[in-house]
Short mmCIF file of C-alpha atoms in Angstrom, two decimals:
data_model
loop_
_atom_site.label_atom_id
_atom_site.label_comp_id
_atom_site.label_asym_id
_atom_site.label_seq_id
_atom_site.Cartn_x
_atom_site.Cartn_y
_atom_site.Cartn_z
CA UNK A 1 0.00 0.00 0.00
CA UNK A 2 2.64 2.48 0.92
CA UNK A 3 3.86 3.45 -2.77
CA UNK A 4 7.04 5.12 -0.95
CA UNK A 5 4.84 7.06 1.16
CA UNK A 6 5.82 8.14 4.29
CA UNK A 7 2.82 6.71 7.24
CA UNK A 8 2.73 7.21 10.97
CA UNK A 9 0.22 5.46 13.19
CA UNK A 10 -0.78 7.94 15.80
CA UNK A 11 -1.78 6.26 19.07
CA UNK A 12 -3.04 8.25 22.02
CA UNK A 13 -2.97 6.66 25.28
CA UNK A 14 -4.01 7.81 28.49
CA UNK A 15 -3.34 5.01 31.63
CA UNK A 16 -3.82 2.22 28.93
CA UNK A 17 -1.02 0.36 30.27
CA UNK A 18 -3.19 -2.98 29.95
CA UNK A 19 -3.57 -2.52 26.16
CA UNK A 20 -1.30 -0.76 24.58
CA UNK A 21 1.40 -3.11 24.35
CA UNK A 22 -0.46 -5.56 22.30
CA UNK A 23 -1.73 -2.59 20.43
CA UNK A 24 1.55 -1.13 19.60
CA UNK A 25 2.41 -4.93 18.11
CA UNK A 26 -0.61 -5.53 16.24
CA UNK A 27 -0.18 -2.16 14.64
CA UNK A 28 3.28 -3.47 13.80
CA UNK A 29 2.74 -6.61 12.29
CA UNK A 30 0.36 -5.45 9.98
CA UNK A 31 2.37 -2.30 8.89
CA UNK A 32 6.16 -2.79 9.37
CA UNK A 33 7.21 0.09 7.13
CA UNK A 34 4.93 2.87 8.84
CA UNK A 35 6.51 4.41 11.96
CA UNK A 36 4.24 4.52 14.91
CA UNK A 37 4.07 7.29 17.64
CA UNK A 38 2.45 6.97 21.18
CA UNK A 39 1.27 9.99 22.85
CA UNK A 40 1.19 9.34 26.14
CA UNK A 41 -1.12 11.91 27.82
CA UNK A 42 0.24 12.53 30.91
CA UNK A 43 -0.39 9.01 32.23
CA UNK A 44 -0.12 8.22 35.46
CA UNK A 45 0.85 4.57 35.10
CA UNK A 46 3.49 2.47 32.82
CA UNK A 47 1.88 3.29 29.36
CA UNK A 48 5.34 5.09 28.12
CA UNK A 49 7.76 2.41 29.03
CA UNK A 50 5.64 -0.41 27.60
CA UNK A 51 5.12 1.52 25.08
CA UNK A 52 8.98 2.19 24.22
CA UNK A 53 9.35 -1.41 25.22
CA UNK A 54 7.92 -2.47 22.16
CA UNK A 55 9.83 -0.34 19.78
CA UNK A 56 7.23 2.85 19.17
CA UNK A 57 8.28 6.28 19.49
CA UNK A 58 6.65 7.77 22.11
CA UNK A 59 6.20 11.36 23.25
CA UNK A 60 5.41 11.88 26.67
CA UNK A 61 3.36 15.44 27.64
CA UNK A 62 4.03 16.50 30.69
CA UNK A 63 0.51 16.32 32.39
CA UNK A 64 -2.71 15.51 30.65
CA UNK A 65 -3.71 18.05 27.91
CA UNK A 66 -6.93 15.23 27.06
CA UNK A 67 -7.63 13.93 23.49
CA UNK A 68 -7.84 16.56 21.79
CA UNK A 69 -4.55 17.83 22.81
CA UNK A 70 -2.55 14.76 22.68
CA UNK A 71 -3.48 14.41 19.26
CA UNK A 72 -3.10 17.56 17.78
CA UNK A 73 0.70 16.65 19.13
CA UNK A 74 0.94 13.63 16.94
CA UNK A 75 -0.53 15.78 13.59
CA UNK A 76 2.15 18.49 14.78
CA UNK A 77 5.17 15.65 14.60
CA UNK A 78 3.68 14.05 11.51
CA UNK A 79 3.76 17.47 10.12
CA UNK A 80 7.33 18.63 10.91
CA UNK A 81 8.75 15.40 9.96
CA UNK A 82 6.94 15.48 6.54
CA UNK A 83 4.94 12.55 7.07
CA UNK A 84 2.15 12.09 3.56
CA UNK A 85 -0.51 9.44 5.77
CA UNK A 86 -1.45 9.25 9.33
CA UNK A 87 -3.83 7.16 10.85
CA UNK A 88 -5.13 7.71 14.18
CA UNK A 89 -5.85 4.51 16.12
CA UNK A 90 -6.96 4.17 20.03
CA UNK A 91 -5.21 2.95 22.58
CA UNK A 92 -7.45 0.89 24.14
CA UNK A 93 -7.06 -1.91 21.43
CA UNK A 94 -11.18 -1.43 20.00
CA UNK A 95 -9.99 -0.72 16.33
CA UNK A 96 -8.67 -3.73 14.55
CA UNK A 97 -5.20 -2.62 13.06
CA UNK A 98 -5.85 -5.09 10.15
CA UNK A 99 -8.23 -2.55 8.54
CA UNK A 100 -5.80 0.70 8.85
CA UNK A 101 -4.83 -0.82 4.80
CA UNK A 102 -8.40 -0.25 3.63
CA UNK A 103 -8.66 3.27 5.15
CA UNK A 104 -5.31 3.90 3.70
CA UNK A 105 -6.27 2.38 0.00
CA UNK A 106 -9.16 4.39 0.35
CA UNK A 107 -7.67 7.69 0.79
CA UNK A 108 -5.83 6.84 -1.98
CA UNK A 109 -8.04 5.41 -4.58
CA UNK A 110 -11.26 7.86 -3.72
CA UNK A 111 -8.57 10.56 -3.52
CA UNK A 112 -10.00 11.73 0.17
CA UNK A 113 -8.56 13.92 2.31
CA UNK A 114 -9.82 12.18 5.51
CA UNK A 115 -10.99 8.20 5.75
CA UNK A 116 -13.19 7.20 9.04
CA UNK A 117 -13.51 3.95 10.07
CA UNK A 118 -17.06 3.07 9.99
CA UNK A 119 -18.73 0.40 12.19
CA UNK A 120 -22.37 1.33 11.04
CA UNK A 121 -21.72 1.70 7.27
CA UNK A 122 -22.50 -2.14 6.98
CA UNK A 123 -24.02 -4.16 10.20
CA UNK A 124 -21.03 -5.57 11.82
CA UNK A 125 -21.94 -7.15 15.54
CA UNK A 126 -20.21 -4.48 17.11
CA UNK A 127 -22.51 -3.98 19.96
CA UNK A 128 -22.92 -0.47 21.56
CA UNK A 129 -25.01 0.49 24.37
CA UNK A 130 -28.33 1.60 23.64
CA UNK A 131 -27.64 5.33 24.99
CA UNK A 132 -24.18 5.37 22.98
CA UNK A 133 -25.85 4.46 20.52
CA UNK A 134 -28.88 7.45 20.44
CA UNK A 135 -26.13 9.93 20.69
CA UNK A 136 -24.13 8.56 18.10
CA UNK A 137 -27.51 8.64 15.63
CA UNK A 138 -28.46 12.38 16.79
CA UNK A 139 -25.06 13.24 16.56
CA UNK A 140 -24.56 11.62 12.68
CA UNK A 141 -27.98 13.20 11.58
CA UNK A 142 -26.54 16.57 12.75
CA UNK A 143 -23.60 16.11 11.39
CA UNK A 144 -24.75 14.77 7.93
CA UNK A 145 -26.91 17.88 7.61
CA UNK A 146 -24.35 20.37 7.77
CA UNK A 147 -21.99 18.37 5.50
CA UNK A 148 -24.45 17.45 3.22
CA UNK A 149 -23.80 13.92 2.93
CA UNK A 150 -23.70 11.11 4.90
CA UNK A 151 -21.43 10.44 7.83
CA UNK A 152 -22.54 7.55 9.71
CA UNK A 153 -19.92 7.27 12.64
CA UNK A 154 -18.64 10.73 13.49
CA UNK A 155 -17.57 9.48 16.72
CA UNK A 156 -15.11 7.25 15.66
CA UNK A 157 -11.19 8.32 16.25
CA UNK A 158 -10.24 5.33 13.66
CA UNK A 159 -9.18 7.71 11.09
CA UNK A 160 -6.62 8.23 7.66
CA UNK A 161 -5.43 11.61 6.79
CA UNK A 162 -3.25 12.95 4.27
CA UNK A 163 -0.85 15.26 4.08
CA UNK A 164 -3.57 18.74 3.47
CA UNK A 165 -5.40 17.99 6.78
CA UNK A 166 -1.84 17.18 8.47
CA UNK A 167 -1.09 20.61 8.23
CA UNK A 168 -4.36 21.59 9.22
CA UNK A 169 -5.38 19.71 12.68
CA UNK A 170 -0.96 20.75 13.37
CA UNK A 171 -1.78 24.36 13.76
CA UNK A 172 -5.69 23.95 14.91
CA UNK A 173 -7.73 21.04 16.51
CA UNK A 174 -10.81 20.97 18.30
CA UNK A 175 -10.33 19.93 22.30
CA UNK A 176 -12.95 18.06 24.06
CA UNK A 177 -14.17 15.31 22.17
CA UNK A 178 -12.97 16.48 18.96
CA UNK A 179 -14.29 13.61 16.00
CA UNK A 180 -17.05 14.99 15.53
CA UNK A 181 -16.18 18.38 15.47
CA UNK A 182 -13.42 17.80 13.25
CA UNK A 183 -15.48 16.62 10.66
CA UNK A 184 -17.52 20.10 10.58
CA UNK A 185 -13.90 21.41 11.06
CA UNK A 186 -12.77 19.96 7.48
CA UNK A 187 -16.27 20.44 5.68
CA UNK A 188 -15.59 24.27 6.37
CA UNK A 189 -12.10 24.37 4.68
CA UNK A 190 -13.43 22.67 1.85
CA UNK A 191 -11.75 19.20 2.43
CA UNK A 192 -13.60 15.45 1.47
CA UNK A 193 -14.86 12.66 4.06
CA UNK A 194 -15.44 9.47 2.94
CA UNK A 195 -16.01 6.55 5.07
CA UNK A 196 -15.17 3.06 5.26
CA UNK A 197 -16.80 0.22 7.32
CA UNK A 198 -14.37 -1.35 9.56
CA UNK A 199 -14.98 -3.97 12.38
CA UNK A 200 -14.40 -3.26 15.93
CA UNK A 201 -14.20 -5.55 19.36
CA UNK A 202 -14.81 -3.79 22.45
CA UNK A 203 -12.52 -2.97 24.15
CA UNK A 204 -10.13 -5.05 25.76
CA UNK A 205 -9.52 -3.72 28.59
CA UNK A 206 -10.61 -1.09 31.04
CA UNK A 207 -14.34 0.04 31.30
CA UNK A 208 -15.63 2.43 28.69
CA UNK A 209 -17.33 5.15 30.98
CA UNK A 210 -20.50 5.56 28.97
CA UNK A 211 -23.19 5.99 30.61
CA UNK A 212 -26.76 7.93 29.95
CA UNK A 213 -25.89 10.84 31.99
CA UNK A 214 -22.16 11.10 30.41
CA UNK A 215 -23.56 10.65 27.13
CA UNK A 216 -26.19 13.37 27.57
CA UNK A 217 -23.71 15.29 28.72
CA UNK A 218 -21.48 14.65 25.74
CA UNK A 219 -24.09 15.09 23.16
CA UNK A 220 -24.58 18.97 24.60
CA UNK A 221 -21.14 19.87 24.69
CA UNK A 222 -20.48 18.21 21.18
CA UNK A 223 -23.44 19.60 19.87
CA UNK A 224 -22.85 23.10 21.37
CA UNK A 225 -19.57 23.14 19.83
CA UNK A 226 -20.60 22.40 16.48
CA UNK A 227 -22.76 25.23 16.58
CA UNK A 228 -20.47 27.56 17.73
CA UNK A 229 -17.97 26.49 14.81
CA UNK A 230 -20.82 28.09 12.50
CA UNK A 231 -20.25 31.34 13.60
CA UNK A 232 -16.42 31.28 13.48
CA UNK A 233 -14.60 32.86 10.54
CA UNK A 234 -14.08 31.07 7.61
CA UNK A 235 -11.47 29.55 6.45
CA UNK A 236 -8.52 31.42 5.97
CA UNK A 237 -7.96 32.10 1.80
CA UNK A 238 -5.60 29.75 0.40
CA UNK A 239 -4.29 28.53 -2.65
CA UNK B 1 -28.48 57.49 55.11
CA UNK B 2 -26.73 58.56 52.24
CA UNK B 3 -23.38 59.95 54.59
CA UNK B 4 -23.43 55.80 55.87
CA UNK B 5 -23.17 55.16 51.91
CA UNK B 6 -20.27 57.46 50.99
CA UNK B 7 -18.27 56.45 54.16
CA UNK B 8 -18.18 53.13 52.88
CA UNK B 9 -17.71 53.43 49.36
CA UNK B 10 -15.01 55.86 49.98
CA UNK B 11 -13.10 53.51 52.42
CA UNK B 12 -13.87 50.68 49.84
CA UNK B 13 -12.46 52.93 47.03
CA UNK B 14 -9.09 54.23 48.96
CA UNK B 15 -8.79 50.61 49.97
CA UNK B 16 -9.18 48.83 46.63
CA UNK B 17 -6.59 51.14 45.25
CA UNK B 18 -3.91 50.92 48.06
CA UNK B 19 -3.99 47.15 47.47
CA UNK B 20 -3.56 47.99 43.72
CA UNK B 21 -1.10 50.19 44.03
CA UNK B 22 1.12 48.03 46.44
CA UNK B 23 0.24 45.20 44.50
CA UNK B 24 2.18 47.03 41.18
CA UNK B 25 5.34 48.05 43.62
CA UNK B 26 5.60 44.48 44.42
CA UNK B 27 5.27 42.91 41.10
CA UNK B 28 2.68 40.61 42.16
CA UNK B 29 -0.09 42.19 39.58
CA UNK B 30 0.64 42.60 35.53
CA UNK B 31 -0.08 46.66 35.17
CA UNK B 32 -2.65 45.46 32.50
CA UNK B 33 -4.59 43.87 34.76
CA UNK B 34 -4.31 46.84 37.51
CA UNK B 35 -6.01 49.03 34.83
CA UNK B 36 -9.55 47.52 35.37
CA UNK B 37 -9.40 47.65 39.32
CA UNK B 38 -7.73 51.21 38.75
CA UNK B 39 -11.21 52.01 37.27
CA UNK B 40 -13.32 50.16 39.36
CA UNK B 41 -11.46 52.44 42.59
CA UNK B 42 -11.59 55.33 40.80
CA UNK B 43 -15.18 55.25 39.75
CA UNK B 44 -16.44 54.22 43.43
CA UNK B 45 -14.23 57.08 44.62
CA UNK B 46 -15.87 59.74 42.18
CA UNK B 47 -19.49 57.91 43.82
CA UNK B 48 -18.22 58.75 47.27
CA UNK B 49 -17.94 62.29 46.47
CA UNK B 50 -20.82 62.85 44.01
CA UNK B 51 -23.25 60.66 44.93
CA UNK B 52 -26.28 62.63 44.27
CA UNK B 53 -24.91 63.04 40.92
CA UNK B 54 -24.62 59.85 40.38
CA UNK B 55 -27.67 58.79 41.80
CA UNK B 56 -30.24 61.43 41.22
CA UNK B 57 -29.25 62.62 37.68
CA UNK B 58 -26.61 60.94 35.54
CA UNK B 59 -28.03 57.04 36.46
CA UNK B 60 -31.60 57.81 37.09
CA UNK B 61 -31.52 59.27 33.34
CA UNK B 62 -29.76 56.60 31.57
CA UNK B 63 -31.09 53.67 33.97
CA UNK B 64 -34.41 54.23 35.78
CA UNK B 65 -32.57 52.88 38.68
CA UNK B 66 -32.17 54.51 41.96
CA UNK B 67 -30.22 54.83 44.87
CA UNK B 68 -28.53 51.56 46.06
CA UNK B 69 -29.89 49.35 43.29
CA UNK B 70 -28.13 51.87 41.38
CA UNK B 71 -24.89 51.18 43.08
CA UNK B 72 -25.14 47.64 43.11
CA UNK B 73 -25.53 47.74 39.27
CA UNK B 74 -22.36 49.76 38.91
CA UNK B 75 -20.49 47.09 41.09
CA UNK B 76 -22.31 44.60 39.66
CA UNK B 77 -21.02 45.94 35.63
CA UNK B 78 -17.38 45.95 36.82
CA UNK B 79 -17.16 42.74 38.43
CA UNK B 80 -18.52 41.39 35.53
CA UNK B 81 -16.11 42.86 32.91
CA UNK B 82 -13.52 41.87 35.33
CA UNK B 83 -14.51 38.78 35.09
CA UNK B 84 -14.93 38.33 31.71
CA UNK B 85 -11.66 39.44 31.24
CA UNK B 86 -10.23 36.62 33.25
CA UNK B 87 -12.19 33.82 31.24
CA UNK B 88 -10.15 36.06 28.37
CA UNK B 89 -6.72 35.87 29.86
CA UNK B 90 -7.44 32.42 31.14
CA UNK B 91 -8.04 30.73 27.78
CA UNK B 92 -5.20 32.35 26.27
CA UNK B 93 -2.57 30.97 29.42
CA UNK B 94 -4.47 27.43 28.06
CA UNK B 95 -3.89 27.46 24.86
CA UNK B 96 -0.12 28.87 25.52
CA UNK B 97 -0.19 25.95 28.17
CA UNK B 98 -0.67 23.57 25.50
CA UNK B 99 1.43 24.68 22.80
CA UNK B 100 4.35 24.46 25.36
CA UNK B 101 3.43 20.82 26.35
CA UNK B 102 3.57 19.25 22.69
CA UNK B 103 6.73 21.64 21.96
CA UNK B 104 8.05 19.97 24.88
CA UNK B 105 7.06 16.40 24.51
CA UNK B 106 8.49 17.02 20.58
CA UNK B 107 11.55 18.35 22.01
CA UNK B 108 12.39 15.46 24.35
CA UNK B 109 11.48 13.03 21.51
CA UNK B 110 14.18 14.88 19.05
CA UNK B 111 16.66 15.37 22.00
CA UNK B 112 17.07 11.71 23.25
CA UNK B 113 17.41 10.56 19.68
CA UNK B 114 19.77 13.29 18.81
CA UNK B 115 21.92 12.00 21.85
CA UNK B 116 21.31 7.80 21.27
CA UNK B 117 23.07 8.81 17.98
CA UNK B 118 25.54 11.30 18.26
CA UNK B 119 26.63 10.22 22.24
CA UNK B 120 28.16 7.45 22.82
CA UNK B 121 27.54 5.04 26.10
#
């Protein structure tokens, strides 16, 4: 798949010292020429010596800056070393490094600026709680509208970029829970989403904190954020 | 009833900028940030001493309000811009906060490769 193209697997990992070891691997096996990066987010546990352990590069913020943060510090290494591809994988070991070569191909082939790992495109048996998954359907609806076409899983951080939105999320990326926001993010400078479906296990270890009053809570802030984007200035002129 | 008010506002006012001031010798307070509580002392101050200006024709006119209401709406106006001005300078120390981090964790990435090549041992 690579074509001579430079890749970097992007891992965030906050206290996922359970996981990311195996994660780190499995992201290896199937991609031996891409160089992968851990962020570790200020974690209070082993995550950045297993991590290093097993051969990734890892860069280690001082205290927790939270998602958003830690990964706009793995787009702002991909960017200064010149990196064309990278994919953005969790640490917690829920997105199946196997499929990182379709999102890749597809990026390619469809000439995309941003893949997302779908698991609602097709029905997989990924299995999501039934409040998850009534935020993750308001949420897509939303999001769909103001794109104006289809984006079935904008929560998903199982993502491809290339080298345009690289330079992009380096200098500005949304904090909080960013996905979904950085969807609307892209849409505004003009940039394509496509999506691809990809399987999923849950995760492997650890307890997903999900419940209906985080989720409600989620869907608010997420929501509120997206509609603050719509008044911000455009995007800057380029070209 | 209105001596009471201008004994206190006055104290408040000569108070408020004391602290200021001392606060500036010491280097404990960014001038920029005096400015505001400059104001706020200053325009108590001018209250203390022309209160039935303040109260019985400049506010009534623009406002409707009057009397303390009136003066609790002036405090009230300040505070807030005050404090808007912190959510201001607060979001700005964040996102400086977090530039810094990733520089940093960058940095150390660059730096102990830099040295596993060019140090030996």
């Amino acid at each position: 798949m690579a074509n001579g193209r430079k890749c970097l697997v992007i891992i965030p990992a906050f206290n996922e010292e359970g996981s990311i070891e195996q994660v780190v691997e499995n992201v290896r096996n199937h991609l031996p020429q891409s160089d992968i990066v851990v962020i570790n987010d200020g974690s209070k546990d082993r995550t950045s010596e297993k991590a290093l352990s097993c051969g990734a590069k890892v860069l280690d913020l001082p205290f927790n800056l939270g998602i958003g943060g830690a990964m706009q510090t793995g787009y702002k290494y991909a960017h200064m070393k010149g990196y064309d591809v990278a994919i953005q994988v969790d640490g917690d070991g829920q997105h199946d490094p196997k499929e990182i070569e379709k999102l890749v191909n597809a990026l390619e082939e469809q000439n995309l600026d941003m893949v997302i790992g779908s698991r609602f495109v097709e029905r997989s048996e990924y299995r999501v709680s039934k409040a998850r998954r009534i935020g993750i359907v308001i949420l897509s609806r939303v999001i769909s509208m103001i794109v104006g076409y289809e984006v079935t899983d904008p929560t998903s951080g199982f993502r491809a970029v290339n080298r345009k939105v690289i330079e992009l999320f380096s200098s500005n990326y949304p904090q909080d829970y960013p996905e979904p926001e950085a969807i609307v993010f892209l849409h505004r400078y003009g940039l394509s989403i496509g999506e691809v479906p990809v399987g999923m296990s849950a995760r492997s270890t650890g307890e997903s904190s999900i419940t209906w009053s985080r989720s409600i809570y989620y869907m608010v802030k997420v929501l509120l954020a997206i509609f603050v984007d719509c008044f911000k200035k455009g995007p800057l002129p380029k070209k | 009833m209105l001596i009471k008010i201008q004994i206190i506002t006055g104290a408040i006012s000569i108070l408020l900028l004391y602290f200021t001031f001392e606060m500036i010798r010491k280097e404990k307070i960014r001038e920029e940030y005096s400015i505001l509580w400059f104001f706020t002392g200053l325009a108590t101050l001018l209250f203390c001493f022309f209160p039935d200006f303040f109260l019985s024709k400049f506010l009534v006119r623009i406002t409707g309000l009057y009397y303390l209401s009136a003066v609790v709406v002036i405090v009230f106006c300040f505070l807030l811009l005050i404090v808007l001005h912190f959510s201001v300078v607060i979001s700005q120390l964040t996102d400086k906060n977090k530039e810094i981090a990733q520089r940093f964790a960058i940095l150390e990435l660059e730096f102990k490769e830099w040295k596993e090549k060019n140090v030996p041992g």
